[in-house]
C-alpha positions as YAML, in Angstrom:
chain: A
units: angstrom
residues:
- id: 1
  name: MET
  ca: [10.87, -42.32, -34.10]
- id: 2
  name: GLU
  ca: [8.87, -39.16, -34.71]
- id: 3
  name: LYS
  ca: [7.42, -39.33, -31.18]
- id: 4
  name: ILE
  ca: [10.94, -39.54, -29.72]
- id: 5
  name: ARG
  ca: [12.03, -36.53, -31.76]
- id: 6
  name: SER
  ca: [8.92, -34.67, -30.69]
- id: 7
  name: LYS
  ca: [9.66, -35.38, -27.01]
- id: 8
  name: ASN
  ca: [13.28, -34.30, -27.44]
- id: 9
  name: ASN
  ca: [12.18, -31.09, -29.14]
- id: 10
  name: THR
  ca: [9.73, -30.43, -26.31]
- id: 11
  name: LYS
  ca: [12.47, -30.90, -23.71]
- id: 12
  name: THR
  ca: [14.80, -28.66, -25.69]
- id: 13
  name: ASP
  ca: [12.11, -25.96, -25.90]
- id: 14
  name: LYS
  ca: [11.51, -26.15, -22.15]
- id: 15
  name: LYS
  ca: [15.24, -25.88, -21.43]
- id: 16
  name: ALA
  ca: [15.51, -22.90, -23.79]
- id: 17
  name: LYS
  ca: [12.53, -21.23, -22.10]
- id: 18
  name: LEU
  ca: [14.06, -21.78, -18.66]
- id: 19
  name: ALA
  ca: [17.43, -20.41, -19.81]
- id: 20
  name: ASN
  ca: [15.83, -17.31, -21.31]
- id: 21
  name: LEU
  ca: [13.70, -16.89, -18.22]
- id: 22
  name: LYS
  ca: [16.71, -17.01, -15.88]
- id: 23
  name: SER
  ca: [18.65, -14.57, -18.05]
- id: 24
  name: SER
  ca: [15.87, -12.00, -18.30]
- id: 25
  name: LEU
  ca: [14.86, -12.44, -14.66]
- id: 26
  name: GLY
  ca: [18.38, -11.55, -13.51]
- id: 27
  name: LYS
  ca: [18.37, -8.23, -15.33]
- id: 28
  name: ARG
  ca: [14.79, -7.44, -14.41]
- id: 29
  name: SER
  ca: [15.34, -8.35, -10.77]
- id: 30
  name: VAL
  ca: [18.21, -5.90, -10.25]
- id: 31
  name: THR
  ca: [16.22, -3.04, -11.74]
- id: 32
  name: GLY
  ca: [13.13, -4.26, -9.92]
- id: 33
  name: ILE
  ca: [14.89, -3.95, -6.56]
- id: 34
  name: PHE
  ca: [15.76, -0.30, -7.23]
- id: 35
  name: LEU
  ca: [12.22, 0.36, -8.47]
- id: 36
  name: ALA
  ca: [10.81, -1.25, -5.32]
- id: 37
  name: ILE
  ca: [13.03, 0.92, -3.10]
- id: 38
  name: GLY
  ca: [12.03, 4.04, -5.02]
- id: 39
  name: ALA
  ca: [8.33, 3.11, -4.81]
- id: 40
  name: PHE
  ca: [8.64, 2.52, -1.07]
- id: 41
  name: VAL
  ca: [10.26, 5.91, -0.46]
- id: 42
  name: TRP
  ca: [7.66, 7.60, -2.70]
- id: 43
  name: MET
  ca: [4.78, 5.91, -0.86]
- id: 44
  name: PHE
  ca: [6.33, 6.56, 2.56]
- id: 45
  name: ILE
  ca: [6.54, 10.30, 1.88]
- id: 46
  name: GLY
  ca: [2.90, 10.39, 0.89]
- id: 47
  name: ALA
  ca: [1.85, 8.21, 3.84]
- id: 48
  name: VAL
  ca: [3.53, 10.59, 6.32]
- id: 49
  name: TYR
  ca: [0.82, 13.17, 5.59]
- id: 50
  name: LEU
  ca: [-1.97, 11.06, 7.16]
- id: 51
  name: THR
  ca: [0.07, 9.81, 10.13]
- id: 52
  name: ASP
  ca: [1.32, 11.50, 13.30]
- id: 53
  name: LEU
  ca: [4.88, 10.31, 12.72]
- id: 54
  name: PHE
  ca: [6.16, 13.86, 12.11]
- id: 55
  name: GLY
  ca: [3.24, 15.80, 13.51]
- id: 56
  name: ASN
  ca: [-0.38, 16.21, 12.45]
- id: 57
  name: HIS
  ca: [-0.64, 16.47, 8.64]
- id: 58
  name: PRO
  ca: [2.90, 17.78, 7.93]
- id: 59
  name: ILE
  ca: [2.45, 19.97, 4.88]
- id: 60
  name: TRP
  ca: [5.97, 19.29, 3.58]
- id: 61
  name: ALA
  ca: [5.12, 15.60, 3.09]
- id: 62
  name: ALA
  ca: [2.10, 16.40, 0.92]
- id: 63
  name: TYR
  ca: [3.99, 19.01, -1.11]
- id: 64
  name: THR
  ca: [6.92, 16.63, -1.62]
- id: 65
  name: PHE
  ca: [4.61, 13.80, -2.67]
- id: 66
  name: MET
  ca: [2.79, 16.02, -5.16]
- id: 67
  name: ALA
  ca: [6.09, 17.42, -6.45]
- id: 68
  name: LEU
  ca: [7.37, 13.90, -7.09]
- id: 69
  name: ASN
  ca: [4.14, 13.09, -8.91]
- id: 70
  name: THR
  ca: [4.63, 16.22, -11.01]
- id: 71
  name: VAL
  ca: [8.07, 14.95, -12.07]
- id: 72
  name: LEU
  ca: [6.63, 11.50, -12.86]
- id: 73
  name: LEU
  ca: [3.80, 13.08, -14.85]
- id: 74
  name: MET
  ca: [6.29, 15.11, -16.90]
- id: 75
  name: MET
  ca: [8.26, 11.92, -17.57]
- id: 76
  name: GLY
  ca: [5.09, 10.23, -18.78]
- id: 77
  name: ILE
  ca: [4.21, 13.20, -20.99]
- id: 78
  name: TYR
  ca: [7.73, 13.12, -22.44]
- id: 79
  name: GLU
  ca: [7.34, 9.45, -23.38]
- id: 80
  name: ILE
  ca: [3.94, 10.13, -24.95]
- id: 81
  name: VAL
  ca: [5.23, 13.11, -26.96]
- id: 82
  name: ASN
  ca: [8.35, 11.17, -27.96]
- id: 83
  name: LEU
  ca: [6.15, 8.59, -29.68]
- id: 84
  name: ARG
  ca: [5.31, 11.24, -32.29]
- id: 85
  name: LYS
  ca: [8.92, 12.31, -32.94]
- id: 86
  name: SER
  ca: [8.76, 11.00, -36.50]
- id: 87
  name: LEU
  ca: [6.06, 13.59, -37.30]
- id: 88
  name: GLY
  ca: [8.38, 16.50, -36.58]
- id: 89
  name: TRP
  ca: [6.08, 18.54, -34.35]
- id: 90
  name: ASN
  ca: [7.17, 22.10, -33.73]
- id: 91
  name: LEU
  ca: [9.08, 22.56, -30.48]
- id: 92
  name: TRP
  ca: [6.53, 25.05, -29.17]
- id: 93
  name: ILE
  ca: [3.74, 22.48, -29.58]
- id: 94
  name: LYS
  ca: [5.68, 20.00, -27.48]
- id: 95
  name: ILE
  ca: [6.35, 22.64, -24.82]
- id: 96
  name: LEU
  ca: [2.67, 23.56, -24.83]
- id: 97
  name: VAL
  ca: [1.71, 19.94, -24.10]
- id: 98
  name: PHE
  ca: [3.98, 19.97, -21.03]
- id: 99
  name: VAL
  ca: [2.58, 23.33, -19.87]
- id: 100
  name: MET
  ca: [-0.99, 22.09, -20.32]
- id: 101
  name: ALA
  ca: [-0.31, 18.90, -18.34]
- id: 102
  name: PHE
  ca: [1.40, 20.83, -15.52]
- id: 103
  name: ILE
  ca: [-1.39, 23.41, -15.15]
- id: 104
  name: LEU
  ca: [-4.22, 20.88, -15.36]
- id: 105
  name: PHE
  ca: [-2.49, 18.65, -12.82]
- id: 106
  name: TRP
  ca: [-2.24, 21.44, -10.26]
- id: 107
  name: MET
  ca: [-5.71, 22.83, -10.94]
- id: 108
  name: PRO
  ca: [-8.21, 21.20, -8.55]
- id: 109
  name: LEU
  ca: [-11.38, 19.64, -9.87]
- id: 110
  name: GLY
  ca: [-13.41, 21.42, -7.21]
- id: 111
  name: ASN
  ca: [-13.13, 22.57, -3.63]
- id: 112
  name: GLU
  ca: [-10.76, 19.75, -2.75]
- id: 113
  name: THR
  ca: [-10.03, 19.40, 0.94]
- id: 114
  name: PHE
  ca: [-7.16, 16.94, 0.71]
- id: 115
  name: GLY
  ca: [-3.52, 17.79, 0.23]
- id: 116
  name: PRO
  ca: [-1.80, 21.16, 0.42]
- id: 117
  name: TYR
  ca: [-3.52, 22.92, -2.47]
- id: 118
  name: VAL
  ca: [-2.65, 26.59, -2.06]
- id: 119
  name: TYR
  ca: [-5.81, 27.63, -3.87]
- id: 120
  name: ASN
  ca: [-8.22, 25.92, -1.48]
- id: 121
  name: SER
  ca: [-9.92, 29.16, -0.61]
- id: 122
  name: HIS
  ca: [-13.38, 30.69, -0.80]
- id: 123
  name: TRP
  ca: [-12.79, 32.36, -4.15]
- id: 124
  name: PHE
  ca: [-12.23, 29.07, -5.97]
- id: 125
  name: HIS
  ca: [-15.11, 27.33, -7.75]
- id: 126
  name: PHE
  ca: [-15.44, 24.47, -10.22]
- id: 127
  name: TRP
  ca: [-16.18, 26.82, -13.12]
- id: 128
  name: VAL
  ca: [-12.64, 28.22, -12.84]
- id: 129
  name: THR
  ca: [-11.17, 24.78, -13.59]
- id: 130
  name: LEU
  ca: [-13.77, 24.17, -16.29]
- id: 131
  name: ILE
  ca: [-12.76, 27.37, -18.11]
- id: 132
  name: VAL
  ca: [-9.08, 26.37, -17.99]
- id: 133
  name: TRP
  ca: [-9.80, 22.90, -19.41]
- id: 134
  name: ILE
  ca: [-12.00, 24.34, -22.17]
- id: 135
  name: PHE
  ca: [-9.30, 26.93, -22.96]
- id: 136
  name: PHE
  ca: [-6.66, 24.25, -23.62]
- id: 137
  name: ILE
  ca: [-9.07, 22.14, -25.69]
- id: 138
  name: LEU
  ca: [-9.93, 25.14, -27.87]
- id: 139
  name: LEU
  ca: [-6.26, 26.13, -28.09]
- id: 140
  name: PHE
  ca: [-5.30, 22.78, -29.58]
- id: 141
  name: VAL
  ca: [-8.31, 22.86, -31.88]
- id: 142
  name: VAL
  ca: [-6.97, 26.19, -33.20]
- id: 143
  name: ILE
  ca: [-3.52, 24.61, -33.60]
- id: 144
  name: ARG
  ca: [-5.10, 21.78, -35.56]
- id: 145
  name: PHE
  ca: [-6.45, 24.19, -38.19]
- id: 146
  name: SER
  ca: [-3.53, 26.60, -38.24]
- id: 147
  name: VAL
  ca: [-0.43, 24.36, -38.12]
- id: 148
  name: LYS
  ca: [0.40, 22.32, -41.18]
- id: 149
  name: GLY
  ca: [0.94, 18.63, -40.46]
- id: 150
  name: PHE
  ca: [-0.96, 18.65, -37.17]
- id: 151
  name: THR
  ca: [-3.86, 16.32, -37.97]
- id: 152
  name: ASN
  ca: [-7.11, 15.30, -36.32]
- id: 153
  name: ASN
  ca: [-5.32, 12.17, -35.16]
- id: 154
  name: ASP
  ca: [-2.64, 14.32, -33.49]
- id: 155
  name: LEU
  ca: [-5.30, 16.44, -31.82]
- id: 156
  name: ALA
  ca: [-7.12, 13.41, -30.39]
- id: 157
  name: PHE
  ca: [-3.79, 11.82, -29.37]
- id: 158
  name: VAL
  ca: [-2.58, 14.87, -27.45]
- id: 159
  name: LEU
  ca: [-5.83, 15.59, -25.65]
- id: 160
  name: PHE
  ca: [-6.67, 11.98, -24.76]
- id: 161
  name: TRP
  ca: [-3.29, 10.94, -23.39]
- id: 162
  name: THR
  ca: [-2.60, 14.22, -21.62]
- id: 163
  name: PHE
  ca: [-5.99, 14.16, -19.92]
- id: 164
  name: TYR
  ca: [-5.61, 10.45, -19.15]
- id: 165
  name: LEU
  ca: [-2.24, 10.86, -17.42]
- id: 166
  name: VAL
  ca: [-3.36, 14.02, -15.59]
- id: 167
  name: PHE
  ca: [-6.37, 12.20, -14.14]
- id: 168
  name: VAL
  ca: [-4.24, 9.19, -13.22]
- id: 169
  name: PHE
  ca: [-1.85, 11.34, -11.18]
- id: 170
  name: LYS
  ca: [-4.71, 13.33, -9.70]
- id: 171
  name: GLY
  ca: [-6.12, 9.97, -8.64]
- id: 172
  name: ILE
  ca: [-2.79, 9.05, -7.05]
- id: 173
  name: ASN
  ca: [-2.84, 12.30, -5.04]
- id: 174
  name: PHE
  ca: [-6.42, 11.68, -3.95]
- id: 175
  name: LEU
  ca: [-5.95, 8.04, -2.97]
- id: 176
  name: MET
  ca: [-2.87, 8.85, -0.88]
- id: 177
  name: LEU
  ca: [-3.80, 12.19, 0.70]
- id: 178
  name: TYR
  ca: [-7.57, 12.11, 1.17]
- id: 179
  name: GLN
  ca: [-9.04, 12.35, 4.65]
- id: 180
  name: ASP
  ca: [-12.47, 13.53, 5.73]
- id: 181
  name: GLY
  ca: [-13.23, 13.00, 9.38]
- id: 182
  name: PHE
  ca: [-12.79, 9.31, 10.15]
- id: 183
  name: GLN
  ca: [-12.68, 8.40, 6.46]
- id: 184
  name: GLN
  ca: [-9.19, 8.24, 5.02]
- id: 185
  name: LEU
  ca: [-7.32, 6.33, 2.35]
- id: 186
  name: GLY
  ca: [-3.51, 6.41, 2.18]
- id: 187
  name: TRP
  ca: [-0.87, 3.69, 2.10]
- id: 188
  name: PRO
  ca: [-3.22, 0.68, 2.72]
- id: 189
  name: THR
  ca: [-5.05, 1.62, -0.48]
- id: 190
  name: PHE
  ca: [-1.81, 1.68, -2.47]
- id: 191
  name: VAL
  ca: [-0.56, -1.58, -0.96]
- id: 192
  name: TYR
  ca: [-3.79, -3.25, -2.04]
- id: 193
  name: LEU
  ca: [-3.61, -1.82, -5.58]
- id: 194
  name: TRP
  ca: [0.10, -2.53, -6.00]
- id: 195
  name: ILE
  ca: [-0.34, -6.16, -4.96]
- id: 196
  name: ILE
  ca: [-3.02, -6.63, -7.62]
- id: 197
  name: VAL
  ca: [-0.95, -5.03, -10.38]
- id: 198
  name: LEU
  ca: [2.43, -6.55, -9.46]
- id: 199
  name: SER
  ca: [0.91, -10.01, -9.03]
- id: 200
  name: ASN
  ca: [-0.60, -9.75, -12.49]
- id: 201
  name: ASP
  ca: [2.68, -8.57, -14.02]
- id: 202
  name: ILE
  ca: [4.96, -11.08, -12.29]
- id: 203
  name: PHE
  ca: [2.84, -14.20, -12.51]
- id: 204
  name: ALA
  ca: [1.57, -13.45, -16.02]
- id: 205
  name: TYR
  ca: [5.22, -13.24, -17.08]
- id: 206
  name: LEU
  ca: [6.19, -16.42, -15.22]
- id: 207
  name: GLY
  ca: [3.11, -18.35, -16.30]
- id: 208
  name: GLY
  ca: [3.49, -17.28, -19.91]
- id: 209
  name: SER
  ca: [7.21, -18.10, -19.94]
- id: 210
  name: LEU
  ca: [6.76, -21.57, -18.46]
- id: 211
  name: TRP
  ca: [3.41, -22.77, -19.81]
- id: 212
  name: GLY
  ca: [2.36, -20.28, -22.45]
- id: 213
  name: LYS
  ca: [1.14, -21.91, -25.66]
- id: 214
  name: HIS
  ca: [-2.01, -20.06, -26.69]
- id: 215
  name: TYR
  ca: [-1.41, -16.44, -27.65]
- id: 216
  name: MET
  ca: [-4.02, -14.01, -26.40]
- id: 217
  name: ALA
  ca: [-3.62, -10.99, -28.70]
- id: 218
  name: PRO
  ca: [-0.67, -11.58, -31.07]
- id: 219
  name: ARG
  ca: [-1.37, -8.44, -33.09]
- id: 220
  name: ILE
  ca: [-1.23, -6.25, -29.98]
- id: 221
  name: SER
  ca: [1.29, -8.05, -27.75]
- id: 222
  name: PRO
  ca: [2.95, -11.07, -29.40]
- id: 223
  name: LYS
  ca: [4.27, -12.62, -26.18]
- id: 224
  name: LYS
  ca: [1.11, -12.51, -24.05]
- id: 225
  name: THR
  ca: [-0.63, -15.85, -23.64]
- id: 226
  name: TRP
  ca: [-3.87, -17.01, -22.10]
- id: 227
  name: GLU
  ca: [-1.93, -19.22, -19.68]
- id: 228
  name: GLY
  ca: [0.01, -16.20, -18.48]
- id: 229
  name: ALA
  ca: [-3.11, -14.05, -18.22]
- id: 230
  name: ILE
  ca: [-4.94, -16.66, -16.16]
- id: 231
  name: SER
  ca: [-1.91, -17.12, -13.88]
- id: 232
  name: GLY
  ca: [-1.63, -13.37, -13.32]
- id: 233
  name: PHE
  ca: [-5.35, -12.96, -12.72]
- id: 234
  name: ALA
  ca: [-5.53, -15.84, -10.24]
- id: 235
  name: PHE
  ca: [-2.52, -14.74, -8.21]
- id: 236
  name: GLY
  ca: [-3.68, -11.12, -8.32]
- id: 237
  name: VAL
  ca: [-6.99, -12.07, -6.71]
- id: 238
  name: VAL
  ca: [-5.55, -14.55, -4.19]
- id: 239
  name: LEU
  ca: [-2.67, -12.36, -3.00]
- id: 240
  name: SER
  ca: [-4.76, -9.17, -2.82]
- id: 241
  name: MET
  ca: [-7.44, -10.97, -0.79]
- id: 242
  name: THR
  ca: [-4.70, -12.29, 1.51]
- id: 243
  name: ALA
  ca: [-3.51, -8.71, 2.02]
- id: 244
  name: ILE
  ca: [-7.09, -7.57, 2.70]
- id: 245
  name: ALA
  ca: [-7.53, -10.30, 5.33]
- id: 246
  name: LEU
  ca: [-4.29, -9.33, 7.05]
- id: 247
  name: MET
  ca: [-5.14, -5.61, 7.04]
- id: 248
  name: LEU
  ca: [-8.70, -6.10, 8.28]
- id: 249
  name: GLU
  ca: [-7.97, -8.72, 10.93]
- id: 250
  name: LEU
  ca: [-4.54, -7.70, 12.23]
- id: 251
  name: GLY
  ca: [-4.25, -3.98, 11.53]
- id: 252
  name: ASN
  ca: [-7.89, -2.90, 11.36]
- id: 253
  name: PHE
  ca: [-7.16, -1.11, 8.07]
- id: 254
  name: ASN
  ca: [-9.88, -0.80, 5.45]
- id: 255
  name: PRO
  ca: [-8.06, 0.20, 2.22]
- id: 256
  name: LEU
  ca: [-11.21, 1.47, 0.49]
- id: 257
  name: PRO
  ca: [-14.41, 3.06, 1.82]
- id: 258
  name: ILE
  ca: [-16.36, -0.20, 1.87]
- id: 259
  name: TYR
  ca: [-19.07, -0.05, 4.51]
- id: 260
  name: GLU
  ca: [-18.41, -1.88, 7.76]
- id: 261
  name: GLY
  ca: [-21.82, -2.67, 9.20]
- id: 262
  name: THR
  ca: [-23.02, -4.67, 12.16]
- id: 263
  name: ILE
  ca: [-23.73, -7.86, 10.23]
- id: 264
  name: GLY
  ca: [-20.14, -9.10, 10.24]
- id: 265
  name: LYS
  ca: [-17.29, -8.89, 7.78]
- id: 266
  name: ALA
  ca: [-18.60, -11.41, 5.24]
- id: 267
  name: PRO
  ca: [-20.16, -8.71, 2.99]
- id: 268
  name: ILE
  ca: [-16.92, -6.73, 3.13]
- id: 269
  name: TYR
  ca: [-14.85, -9.73, 2.01]
- id: 270
  name: LEU
  ca: [-17.36, -10.46, -0.72]
- id: 271
  name: ALA
  ca: [-17.17, -6.86, -1.95]
- id: 272
  name: TYR
  ca: [-13.37, -6.95, -1.93]
- id: 273
  name: PHE
  ca: [-13.36, -10.27, -3.80]
- id: 274
  name: GLY
  ca: [-15.51, -8.81, -6.57]
- id: 275
  name: LEU
  ca: [-13.38, -5.67, -6.65]
- id: 276
  name: SER
  ca: [-10.13, -7.66, -6.75]
- id: 277
  name: CYS
  ca: [-11.43, -9.69, -9.69]
- id: 278
  name: PHE
  ca: [-12.44, -6.57, -11.59]
- id: 279
  name: LEU
  ca: [-9.21, -4.66, -10.81]
- id: 280
  name: SER
  ca: [-7.14, -7.70, -11.76]
- id: 281
  name: PHE
  ca: [-8.98, -7.75, -15.08]
- id: 282
  name: LEU
  ca: [-8.46, -3.98, -15.50]
- id: 283
  name: SER
  ca: [-4.75, -4.37, -14.85]
- id: 284
  name: GLN
  ca: [-4.45, -6.68, -17.86]
- id: 285
  name: VAL
  ca: [-6.67, -4.43, -20.00]
- id: 286
  name: GLY
  ca: [-4.40, -1.47, -19.18]
- id: 287
  name: ASP
  ca: [-1.37, -3.54, -20.11]
- id: 288
  name: LEU
  ca: [-2.91, -4.39, -23.48]
- id: 289
  name: MET
  ca: [-3.98, -0.78, -24.03]
- id: 290
  name: PHE
  ca: [-0.42, 0.49, -23.67]
- id: 291
  name: SER
  ca: [0.91, -2.43, -25.71]
- id: 292
  name: LEU
  ca: [-1.42, -1.39, -28.53]
- id: 293
  name: LEU
  ca: [-0.15, 2.18, -28.23]
- id: 294
  name: LYS
  ca: [3.45, 0.97, -28.60]
- id: 295
  name: ARG
  ca: [2.56, -1.36, -31.45]
- id: 296
  name: ASN
  ca: [0.87, 1.48, -33.35]
- id: 297
  name: HIS
  ca: [4.10, 3.50, -33.07]
- id: 298
  name: ASN
  ca: [6.45, 0.57, -33.77]
- id: 299
  name: VAL
  ca: [8.36, 0.74, -30.48]
- id: 300
  name: LYS
  ca: [9.18, -2.03, -28.00]
- id: 301
  name: ASP
  ca: [9.35, 0.21, -24.93]
- id: 302
  name: PHE
  ca: [8.33, 3.79, -24.21]
- id: 303
  name: SER
  ca: [11.95, 4.53, -23.21]
- id: 304
  name: ASN
  ca: [15.00, 2.80, -21.71]
- id: 305
  name: ILE
  ca: [15.10, 4.60, -18.38]
- id: 306
  name: PHE
  ca: [14.67, 1.32, -16.44]
- id: 307
  name: PRO
  ca: [16.92, -1.46, -17.88]
- id: 308
  name: GLY
  ca: [14.89, -4.59, -18.46]
- id: 309
  name: HIS
  ca: [11.66, -2.78, -17.63]
- id: 310
  name: GLY
  ca: [11.47, -0.07, -20.30]
- id: 311
  name: GLY
  ca: [10.13, 3.38, -19.50]
- id: 312
  name: LEU
  ca: [7.88, 4.88, -16.87]
- id: 313
  name: LEU
  ca: [4.70, 4.14, -18.83]
- id: 314
  name: ASP
  ca: [5.83, 0.53, -19.25]
- id: 315
  name: ARG
  ca: [5.61, 0.30, -15.44]
- id: 316
  name: LEU
  ca: [2.40, 2.31, -15.12]
- id: 317
  name: ASP
  ca: [0.39, 0.58, -17.85]
- id: 318
  name: GLY
  ca: [-1.90, -1.66, -15.81]
- id: 319
  name: PHE
  ca: [-1.49, 0.39, -12.65]
- id: 320
  name: SER
  ca: [-2.75, 3.56, -14.34]
- id: 321
  name: LEU
  ca: [-6.11, 2.08, -15.31]
- id: 322
  name: VAL
  ca: [-6.51, 0.46, -11.88]
- id: 323
  name: VAL
  ca: [-5.80, 3.80, -10.16]
- id: 324
  name: LEU
  ca: [-8.13, 5.70, -12.47]
- id: 325
  name: PHE
  ca: [-11.06, 3.36, -11.82]
- id: 326
  name: THR
  ca: [-10.41, 3.29, -8.05]
- id: 327
  name: PHE
  ca: [-10.21, 7.10, -8.03]
- id: 328
  name: ILE
  ca: [-13.57, 7.43, -9.78]
- id: 329
  name: LEU
  ca: [-15.13, 4.73, -7.56]
- id: 330
  name: THR
  ca: [-14.03, 6.33, -4.28]
- id: 331
  name: VAL
  ca: [-15.08, 9.82, -5.38]
- id: 332
  name: LEU
  ca: [-18.54, 8.47, -6.22]
- id: 333
  name: ILE
  ca: [-18.76, 6.68, -2.88]
- id: 334
  name: PHE
  ca: [-17.66, 9.72, -0.87]
- id: 335
  name: THR
  ca: [-20.06, 12.04, -2.69]
...
């Protein structure tokens, strides 16, 4: 009798899971379609810069792409600052965080040759940027000791997350706009990265909803399960490697500066397989990192700008860490 009840309860649980899945998928899908369209337009504008579709390196495309990234960065900074609204920061401190993020985003890290940076001239040197970064660090240190209620925790929070988001969006600019001779990145790089991140998000959600039983980190993200994580990781690797094969064999696109030698493509595929595994893992780490940030501030989503998907940072969680690592990796390879 107990076994029969147990089976009935199991069937009921599965039906409830499927019903909840269909309901949430409907809402998420509608918003997801608009997000996909927006992402396509955003990526298309950036991709125009490295194509001859509208002429050789049309400067308007690069400026528009960087302007859009500036808006997105400000949205991310707003969601970060809004997490501390309960502390009652002074308005001028909040404004200063936005000003710092804007200036650091538009200041190059060196004599950058990609994009339409208006200050790419002979007078500019790395020490100029270094002084600006040190200035803002010291400024907030002064604020820490002169403004009541602004603690060491607030200081670390502001500097870490502002710098983190600035470098993420600098990485986005670099990965889309960089070209040096025959070496260029651009839209194939973003397609590869997006497939990894989206596959992890979608299939981790589906796998966790359908088969999830063992919770991975209940104190950080109560709904994430090992079954979902494994599903997301596996599909992230398989689908990204499928995309790599199609780009290399049909379009002759190499999304990242992985050496193409004379010994065949086997080493390239092996390198991409290892990279896909690591980036798939990083995508889930980034997701957990932002989940921990929300949990520490007792919020479900960073904002409600995207119904069913939360805020901008809810969409950039795993992607941000993947972009940051890829940015650092490609810079190291090129230098």
